[in-house]
Amino acid sequence: MNALRKILFPFSVLYGIVTAIRNFLFDIGVLKSYSFAVPTIVVGNLSVGGTGKSPQIEYLIRLLEPNYKVVTLSRGYKRKTEGFVLADATASASTIGDEPYQFYSKFKSIRVAVDANRKNGIETLLAQKNKPEIILLDDAYQHRKVKAGLYILLTTYKELYCDDYLLPAGNLRESRSGAKRAKVVIVTKCPPTLSVEEQKKIKAKLKMDDNQELYFSYIKYDDLVFSEQSSIKREVVAKQTKVLLAGIAKPDSFFEFLKGENDICLSYPDHHDFTYSDLATIKNKAGSNIVVTTEKDYVRLKGRLPMQQLFYLPIQSAFINEGQNFNKTINDYVG
């Protein structure tokens, strides 16, 4: 533990006591949790972000939407609206948040809703004529007011929750014991060649219960980068001089994957609201070169930078092995 963490550790102890009391009150029923008949799946984490929730939600959408009426329900972080909003043709990143808008833009066969009060959001969806058959709750692991049917907990290969500390000394929103609520734990952002031996070592570190399932996934990059009107092969883009831009929690892997010798990397805070000054800086740095960003940033930058200059690189979550077992767990639950 470094010096700063040692200084902050007493505050983490206090934070841990508060969150532990809250969880205990939910566990014994003093604070009420609400269950719903519709299958509900939570994808979340113990840490403050950057674990790959959006690619995992998209994986579930691709798995389930051919056979079910799927709705995603998110908080809609940093949106400029309040209460329950169901995405429609007027939706934007500012009205429903960047990640929900990304889902809405990519998957036309599903519905996308936002509500900070997940209980109210579910009740509103179930009151509609076209009721959902499955609700995917994005980043609701600590939202104990709703008791989901299945919890999927994500933790990154480089920052396992078992090696982390509670806020503010570390990045955990609640203690490591919170992992016990998960039926499925996925170690994300692994090297694609992660060996079986190392997988076993990680499983031993996580100290999982017998009824929990562990999987390992990696980020699979698309072969193309896309603009609003065209696409370029990724290997061609890799050789071009360009600006790489990311406003996500942990952008290092994105930069490392595409960065060339003369490229400029611009990093902004997660869910950053790009100002006119930011846009001027980006344009100045890029000059006549292209700008390549993440999908989440693209939905916030689209229409604000020249369409022929702004590109994004899609990603997907892919399992190293036993992906079919994960699919079976999900299908068995919803079916």
Tab-separated table of C-alpha atoms in Angstrom:
chain	number	residue	atom	x	y	z
A	1	MET	CA	0.000	0.000	0.000
A	2	ASN	CA	1.493	3.368	-1.018
A	3	ALA	CA	1.716	6.416	1.243
A	4	LEU	CA	-1.453	8.093	-0.030
A	5	ARG	CA	-3.498	4.943	0.475
A	6	LYS	CA	-2.174	4.640	4.030
A	7	ILE	CA	-3.342	8.192	4.726
A	8	LEU	CA	-6.788	7.490	3.273
A	9	PHE	CA	-7.186	4.030	4.802
A	10	PRO	CA	-9.039	5.211	7.972
A	11	PHE	CA	-11.663	6.808	5.741
A	12	SER	CA	-11.987	3.513	3.858
A	13	VAL	CA	-12.667	1.753	7.158
A	14	LEU	CA	-15.460	4.226	7.917
A	15	TYR	CA	-16.855	3.866	4.397
A	16	GLY	CA	-16.709	0.088	4.759
A	17	ILE	CA	-18.695	0.194	8.003
A	18	VAL	CA	-21.416	2.314	6.390
A	19	THR	CA	-21.736	0.081	3.302
A	20	ALA	CA	-21.634	-3.079	5.424
A	21	ILE	CA	-24.489	-1.825	7.614
A	22	ARG	CA	-26.497	-0.914	4.509
A	23	ASN	CA	-25.988	-4.351	2.963
A	24	PHE	CA	-26.825	-6.067	6.269
A	25	LEU	CA	-30.108	-4.151	6.536
A	26	PHE	CA	-31.031	-5.272	3.025
A	27	ASP	CA	-29.994	-8.851	3.795
A	28	ILE	CA	-32.248	-9.098	6.875
A	29	GLY	CA	-35.150	-7.245	5.259
A	30	VAL	CA	-35.127	-4.026	7.284
A	31	LEU	CA	-34.467	-2.243	3.997
A	32	LYS	CA	-36.854	-3.641	1.403
A	33	SER	CA	-35.720	-5.316	-1.828
A	34	TYR	CA	-38.237	-5.860	-4.612
A	35	SER	CA	-38.315	-8.836	-6.974
A	36	PHE	CA	-40.141	-9.025	-10.292
A	37	ALA	CA	-41.571	-11.894	-12.312
A	38	VAL	CA	-39.756	-10.803	-15.470
A	39	PRO	CA	-36.204	-12.211	-15.732
A	40	THR	CA	-33.773	-9.506	-14.626
A	41	ILE	CA	-30.001	-9.716	-15.113
A	42	VAL	CA	-27.588	-7.300	-13.438
A	43	VAL	CA	-24.185	-6.622	-14.982
A	44	GLY	CA	-21.984	-4.691	-12.594
A	45	ASN	CA	-18.803	-4.504	-10.588
A	46	LEU	CA	-17.433	-3.787	-7.143
A	47	SER	CA	-15.071	-1.092	-8.420
A	48	VAL	CA	-15.815	2.395	-9.735
A	49	GLY	CA	-15.591	1.624	-13.453
A	50	GLY	CA	-13.586	0.463	-16.415
A	51	THR	CA	-14.422	-3.238	-16.123
A	52	GLY	CA	-16.120	-3.583	-19.517
A	53	LYS	CA	-19.817	-3.477	-18.614
A	54	SER	CA	-20.965	-2.106	-21.979
A	55	PRO	CA	-19.342	-4.863	-24.095
A	56	GLN	CA	-20.800	-7.460	-21.728
A	57	ILE	CA	-24.298	-5.959	-21.964
A	58	GLU	CA	-23.951	-6.006	-25.742
A	59	TYR	CA	-22.888	-9.671	-25.590
A	60	LEU	CA	-26.105	-10.469	-23.711
A	61	ILE	CA	-28.177	-8.462	-26.191
A	62	ARG	CA	-26.733	-10.446	-29.116
A	63	LEU	CA	-27.377	-13.694	-27.259
A	64	LEU	CA	-30.963	-12.947	-26.233
A	65	GLU	CA	-32.602	-10.527	-28.662
A	66	PRO	CA	-33.249	-13.110	-31.423
A	67	ASN	CA	-35.687	-14.935	-29.115
A	68	TYR	CA	-36.914	-12.426	-26.514
A	69	LYS	CA	-38.189	-8.884	-26.105
A	70	VAL	CA	-35.123	-7.360	-24.464
A	71	VAL	CA	-34.959	-4.027	-22.635
A	72	THR	CA	-31.836	-2.457	-21.161
A	73	LEU	CA	-32.357	-0.276	-18.099
A	74	SER	CA	-29.569	2.053	-17.009
A	75	ARG	CA	-29.161	5.053	-14.763
A	76	GLY	CA	-28.280	7.233	-17.735
A	77	TYR	CA	-25.182	8.720	-16.142
A	78	LYS	CA	-24.593	12.425	-16.951
A	79	ARG	CA	-27.768	12.771	-18.993
A	80	LYS	CA	-29.553	16.121	-18.915
A	81	THR	CA	-32.992	14.654	-18.228
A	82	GLU	CA	-34.619	13.277	-15.090
A	83	GLY	CA	-36.862	10.367	-14.182
A	84	PHE	CA	-37.878	7.589	-16.533
A	85	VAL	CA	-37.049	8.005	-20.223
A	86	LEU	CA	-37.663	5.435	-22.953
A	87	ALA	CA	-35.415	6.024	-25.949
A	88	ASP	CA	-37.071	7.006	-29.219
A	89	ALA	CA	-36.121	8.772	-32.454
A	90	THR	CA	-35.429	11.979	-30.516
A	91	ALA	CA	-32.928	10.297	-28.158
A	92	SER	CA	-29.337	11.466	-27.850
A	93	ALA	CA	-26.395	11.020	-25.499
A	94	SER	CA	-27.565	14.099	-23.598
A	95	THR	CA	-31.112	12.773	-23.067
A	96	ILE	CA	-30.358	9.173	-22.078
A	97	GLY	CA	-26.574	9.026	-21.496
A	98	ASP	CA	-23.768	7.873	-23.774
A	99	GLU	CA	-23.824	4.130	-23.068
A	100	PRO	CA	-27.628	3.723	-23.360
A	101	TYR	CA	-27.545	5.774	-26.567
A	102	GLN	CA	-24.832	3.466	-27.878
A	103	PHE	CA	-27.135	0.480	-27.231
A	104	TYR	CA	-30.072	2.264	-28.855
A	105	SER	CA	-28.035	3.187	-31.936
A	106	LYS	CA	-26.662	-0.314	-32.488
A	107	PHE	CA	-29.575	-2.600	-31.645
A	108	LYS	CA	-32.809	-1.563	-33.316
A	109	SER	CA	-34.739	-4.630	-32.163
A	110	ILE	CA	-34.475	-3.856	-28.440
A	111	ARG	CA	-35.788	-1.057	-26.256
A	112	VAL	CA	-33.553	1.142	-24.126
A	113	ALA	CA	-34.733	2.886	-20.964
A	114	VAL	CA	-33.089	4.968	-18.252
A	115	ASP	CA	-34.148	5.674	-14.687
A	116	ALA	CA	-31.948	6.277	-11.644
A	117	ASN	CA	-34.674	4.531	-9.618
A	118	ARG	CA	-34.420	1.033	-11.073
A	119	LYS	CA	-37.546	-0.152	-9.203
A	120	ASN	CA	-39.608	2.629	-10.743
A	121	GLY	CA	-38.027	1.945	-14.127
A	122	ILE	CA	-38.996	-1.733	-14.050
A	123	GLU	CA	-42.527	-0.982	-12.828
A	124	THR	CA	-42.979	1.586	-15.616
A	125	LEU	CA	-41.779	-0.898	-18.245
A	126	LEU	CA	-44.066	-3.654	-16.949
A	127	ALA	CA	-47.044	-1.279	-17.010
A	128	GLN	CA	-46.642	-0.771	-20.748
A	129	LYS	CA	-48.657	-2.708	-23.297
A	130	ASN	CA	-45.545	-4.161	-24.943
A	131	LYS	CA	-43.988	-5.664	-21.817
A	132	PRO	CA	-40.346	-6.761	-21.825
A	133	GLU	CA	-39.538	-10.452	-21.538
A	134	ILE	CA	-36.019	-9.771	-20.210
A	135	ILE	CA	-34.568	-6.706	-18.495
A	136	LEU	CA	-30.806	-6.138	-18.504
A	137	LEU	CA	-29.803	-3.851	-15.630
A	138	ASP	CA	-26.602	-2.001	-16.459
A	139	ASP	CA	-24.338	-1.050	-13.527
A	140	ALA	CA	-26.879	-1.879	-10.809
A	141	TYR	CA	-24.838	-4.235	-8.626
A	142	GLN	CA	-25.093	-1.903	-5.620
A	143	HIS	CA	-28.737	-1.016	-6.333
A	144	ARG	CA	-30.088	-3.314	-3.622
A	145	LYS	CA	-33.639	-1.951	-3.794
A	146	VAL	CA	-34.146	-4.280	-6.761
A	147	LYS	CA	-33.380	-7.958	-6.223
A	148	ALA	CA	-32.424	-9.306	-9.625
A	149	GLY	CA	-32.743	-12.925	-10.655
A	150	LEU	CA	-29.142	-13.213	-11.851
A	151	TYR	CA	-26.048	-11.185	-10.991
A	152	ILE	CA	-22.984	-11.007	-13.236
A	153	LEU	CA	-19.937	-9.452	-11.571
A	154	LEU	CA	-17.051	-8.122	-13.660
A	155	THR	CA	-13.475	-7.627	-12.489
A	156	THR	CA	-10.484	-6.821	-14.673
A	157	TYR	CA	-7.472	-9.071	-15.127
A	158	LYS	CA	-5.041	-6.326	-14.079
A	159	GLU	CA	-7.115	-5.093	-11.116
A	160	LEU	CA	-8.887	-8.004	-9.463
A	161	TYR	CA	-11.304	-6.968	-6.736
A	162	CYS	CA	-9.508	-9.274	-4.300
A	163	ASP	CA	-6.387	-7.084	-4.638
A	164	ASP	CA	-8.213	-3.771	-4.214
A	165	TYR	CA	-9.315	-1.600	-1.286
A	166	LEU	CA	-12.459	0.291	-0.438
A	167	LEU	CA	-12.879	3.914	-1.455
A	168	PRO	CA	-11.152	6.309	-1.038
A	169	ALA	CA	-7.943	4.323	-0.460
A	170	GLY	CA	-8.853	2.027	-3.341
A	171	ASN	CA	-11.525	1.709	-6.003
A	172	LEU	CA	-14.097	-0.602	-4.407
A	173	ARG	CA	-17.654	0.635	-3.895
A	174	GLU	CA	-18.299	-2.072	-1.319
A	175	SER	CA	-16.288	-4.789	0.399
A	176	ARG	CA	-15.048	-7.876	-1.415
A	177	SER	CA	-17.719	-9.943	0.352
A	178	GLY	CA	-20.244	-8.325	-1.980
A	179	ALA	CA	-18.975	-10.679	-4.681
A	180	LYS	CA	-20.929	-13.484	-2.992
A	181	ARG	CA	-24.179	-12.088	-4.475
A	182	ALA	CA	-22.984	-12.966	-7.977
A	183	LYS	CA	-23.937	-16.200	-9.702
A	184	VAL	CA	-21.367	-15.455	-12.424
A	185	VAL	CA	-17.975	-13.739	-12.127
A	186	ILE	CA	-16.143	-12.710	-15.288
A	187	VAL	CA	-12.485	-11.663	-15.301
A	188	THR	CA	-12.425	-9.168	-18.174
A	189	LYS	CA	-9.736	-7.642	-20.374
A	190	CYS	CA	-7.549	-10.731	-20.124
A	191	PRO	CA	-4.767	-11.543	-22.578
A	192	PRO	CA	-6.409	-13.733	-25.249
A	193	THR	CA	-3.699	-16.338	-24.626
A	194	LEU	CA	-4.271	-16.561	-20.862
A	195	SER	CA	-3.195	-20.053	-19.825
A	196	VAL	CA	-5.329	-22.571	-17.958
A	197	GLU	CA	-2.764	-22.580	-15.161
A	198	GLU	CA	-3.063	-18.829	-14.639
A	199	GLN	CA	-6.840	-19.118	-14.748
A	200	LYS	CA	-6.640	-21.616	-11.891
A	201	LYS	CA	-4.406	-19.266	-9.890
A	202	ILE	CA	-6.868	-16.399	-10.318
A	203	LYS	CA	-9.770	-18.631	-9.267
A	204	ALA	CA	-7.875	-19.568	-6.110
A	205	LYS	CA	-7.249	-15.877	-5.328
A	206	LEU	CA	-10.914	-14.979	-5.764
A	207	LYS	CA	-11.989	-17.668	-3.256
A	208	MET	CA	-15.305	-18.311	-4.939
A	209	ASP	CA	-18.156	-20.393	-3.578
A	210	ASP	CA	-18.994	-23.751	-5.128
A	211	ASN	CA	-22.250	-22.400	-6.593
A	212	GLN	CA	-20.509	-19.561	-8.428
A	213	GLU	CA	-19.257	-19.754	-12.009
A	214	LEU	CA	-16.025	-18.133	-13.218
A	215	TYR	CA	-15.248	-17.116	-16.799
A	216	PHE	CA	-12.439	-15.244	-18.530
A	217	SER	CA	-12.974	-12.792	-21.371
A	218	TYR	CA	-10.929	-10.488	-23.570
A	219	ILE	CA	-11.609	-7.445	-25.715
A	220	LYS	CA	-12.013	-8.328	-29.373
A	221	TYR	CA	-11.388	-5.379	-31.689
A	222	ASP	CA	-13.207	-4.992	-34.991
A	223	ASP	CA	-11.302	-5.330	-38.254
A	224	LEU	CA	-12.628	-1.945	-39.398
A	225	VAL	CA	-12.893	1.574	-38.016
A	226	PHE	CA	-16.086	3.415	-38.955
A	227	SER	CA	-17.180	6.956	-39.636
A	228	GLU	CA	-20.730	8.087	-40.307
A	229	GLN	CA	-20.266	7.471	-44.016
A	230	SER	CA	-17.357	5.075	-44.531
A	231	SER	CA	-15.002	2.514	-43.031
A	232	ILE	CA	-11.263	1.816	-43.184
A	233	LYS	CA	-9.410	-1.410	-42.494
A	234	ARG	CA	-7.837	-1.374	-39.075
A	235	GLU	CA	-4.377	-2.337	-40.329
A	236	VAL	CA	-4.458	0.634	-42.725
A	237	VAL	CA	-5.443	3.005	-39.922
A	238	ALA	CA	-2.689	1.637	-37.702
A	239	LYS	CA	-0.094	2.863	-40.208
A	240	GLN	CA	-1.626	6.331	-40.587
A	241	THR	CA	-0.747	9.379	-38.522
A	242	LYS	CA	-3.814	10.143	-36.453
A	243	VAL	CA	-5.249	11.422	-33.194
A	244	LEU	CA	-6.458	8.776	-30.752
A	245	LEU	CA	-9.098	10.132	-28.398
A	246	ALA	CA	-10.676	8.481	-25.368
A	247	GLY	CA	-12.963	9.676	-22.598
A	248	ILE	CA	-13.296	6.348	-20.815
A	249	ALA	CA	-12.223	5.111	-17.375
A	250	LYS	CA	-9.162	3.127	-18.444
A	251	PRO	CA	-8.062	4.037	-21.981
A	252	ASP	CA	-4.546	2.546	-21.983
A	253	SER	CA	-5.443	-0.645	-23.856
A	254	PHE	CA	-7.258	1.364	-26.552
A	255	PHE	CA	-4.243	3.604	-27.058
A	256	GLU	CA	-1.759	0.726	-27.013
A	257	PHE	CA	-3.735	-1.239	-29.581
A	258	LEU	CA	-3.815	1.482	-32.242
A	259	LYS	CA	-0.961	3.846	-31.448
A	260	GLY	CA	1.653	4.495	-34.110
A	261	GLU	CA	4.990	6.268	-33.728
A	262	ASN	CA	3.694	9.720	-34.681
A	263	ASP	CA	0.192	9.506	-33.246
A	264	ILE	CA	-1.198	11.913	-30.644
A	265	CYS	CA	-3.198	10.480	-27.728
A	266	LEU	CA	-5.812	12.689	-26.060
A	267	SER	CA	-7.328	11.391	-22.833
A	268	TYR	CA	-10.345	12.847	-21.033
A	269	PRO	CA	-12.305	11.782	-17.920
A	270	ASP	CA	-14.909	9.037	-18.204
A	271	HIS	CA	-18.213	10.264	-19.730
A	272	HIS	CA	-16.536	13.615	-20.453
A	273	ASP	CA	-18.818	16.364	-21.744
A	274	PHE	CA	-16.727	17.819	-24.545
A	275	THR	CA	-16.640	21.618	-24.519
A	276	TYR	CA	-16.104	23.963	-27.459
A	277	SER	CA	-12.572	24.456	-26.167
A	278	ASP	CA	-12.004	20.687	-26.179
A	279	LEU	CA	-13.296	20.438	-29.740
A	280	ALA	CA	-11.018	23.268	-30.858
A	281	THR	CA	-8.032	21.491	-29.282
A	282	ILE	CA	-8.922	18.209	-30.990
A	283	LYS	CA	-9.284	19.883	-34.387
A	284	ASN	CA	-6.004	21.730	-33.929
A	285	LYS	CA	-4.126	18.566	-32.925
A	286	ALA	CA	-5.619	16.551	-35.774
A	287	GLY	CA	-5.110	19.052	-38.576
A	288	SER	CA	-5.907	17.069	-41.733
A	289	ASN	CA	-5.450	13.683	-40.029
A	290	ILE	CA	-8.294	11.437	-38.878
A	291	VAL	CA	-9.497	11.138	-35.284
A	292	VAL	CA	-10.174	7.626	-33.976
A	293	THR	CA	-12.144	7.264	-30.763
A	294	THR	CA	-14.165	4.695	-28.797
A	295	GLU	CA	-17.812	3.912	-29.515
A	296	LYS	CA	-18.891	5.535	-26.260
A	297	ASP	CA	-17.066	8.746	-27.124
A	298	TYR	CA	-18.277	8.651	-30.715
A	299	VAL	CA	-21.939	8.997	-29.722
A	300	ARG	CA	-21.025	12.199	-27.843
A	301	LEU	CA	-18.768	13.580	-30.589
A	302	LYS	CA	-20.890	12.691	-33.608
A	303	GLY	CA	-21.998	15.886	-35.372
A	304	ARG	CA	-19.494	17.996	-33.440
A	305	LEU	CA	-16.399	17.040	-35.452
A	306	PRO	CA	-16.232	16.724	-39.245
A	307	MET	CA	-17.906	13.428	-40.232
A	308	GLN	CA	-15.189	12.603	-42.771
A	309	GLN	CA	-12.556	12.949	-40.034
A	310	LEU	CA	-14.164	11.234	-37.030
A	311	PHE	CA	-13.935	7.427	-36.774
A	312	TYR	CA	-14.537	4.878	-34.023
A	313	LEU	CA	-13.260	1.363	-33.343
A	314	PRO	CA	-15.972	-1.122	-32.249
A	315	ILE	CA	-15.161	-3.746	-29.642
A	316	GLN	CA	-16.825	-6.909	-28.374
A	317	SER	CA	-16.462	-9.087	-25.319
A	318	ALA	CA	-15.268	-12.605	-26.201
A	319	PHE	CA	-14.682	-15.593	-23.927
A	320	ILE	CA	-11.311	-17.348	-23.834
A	321	ASN	CA	-12.998	-20.682	-23.219
A	322	GLU	CA	-16.269	-22.139	-21.908
A	323	GLY	CA	-18.321	-19.436	-23.607
A	324	GLN	CA	-20.970	-22.027	-24.410
A	325	ASN	CA	-21.304	-22.798	-20.701
A	326	PHE	CA	-21.909	-19.101	-20.011
A	327	ASN	CA	-24.533	-18.979	-22.756
A	328	LYS	CA	-26.225	-22.046	-21.258
A	329	THR	CA	-26.342	-20.441	-17.802
A	330	ILE	CA	-28.030	-17.359	-19.244
A	331	ASN	CA	-30.466	-19.303	-21.421
A	332	ASP	CA	-31.337	-21.680	-18.589
A	333	TYR	CA	-32.162	-18.736	-16.331
A	334	VAL	CA	-34.292	-16.756	-18.787
A	335	GLY	CA	-35.938	-19.875	-20.213
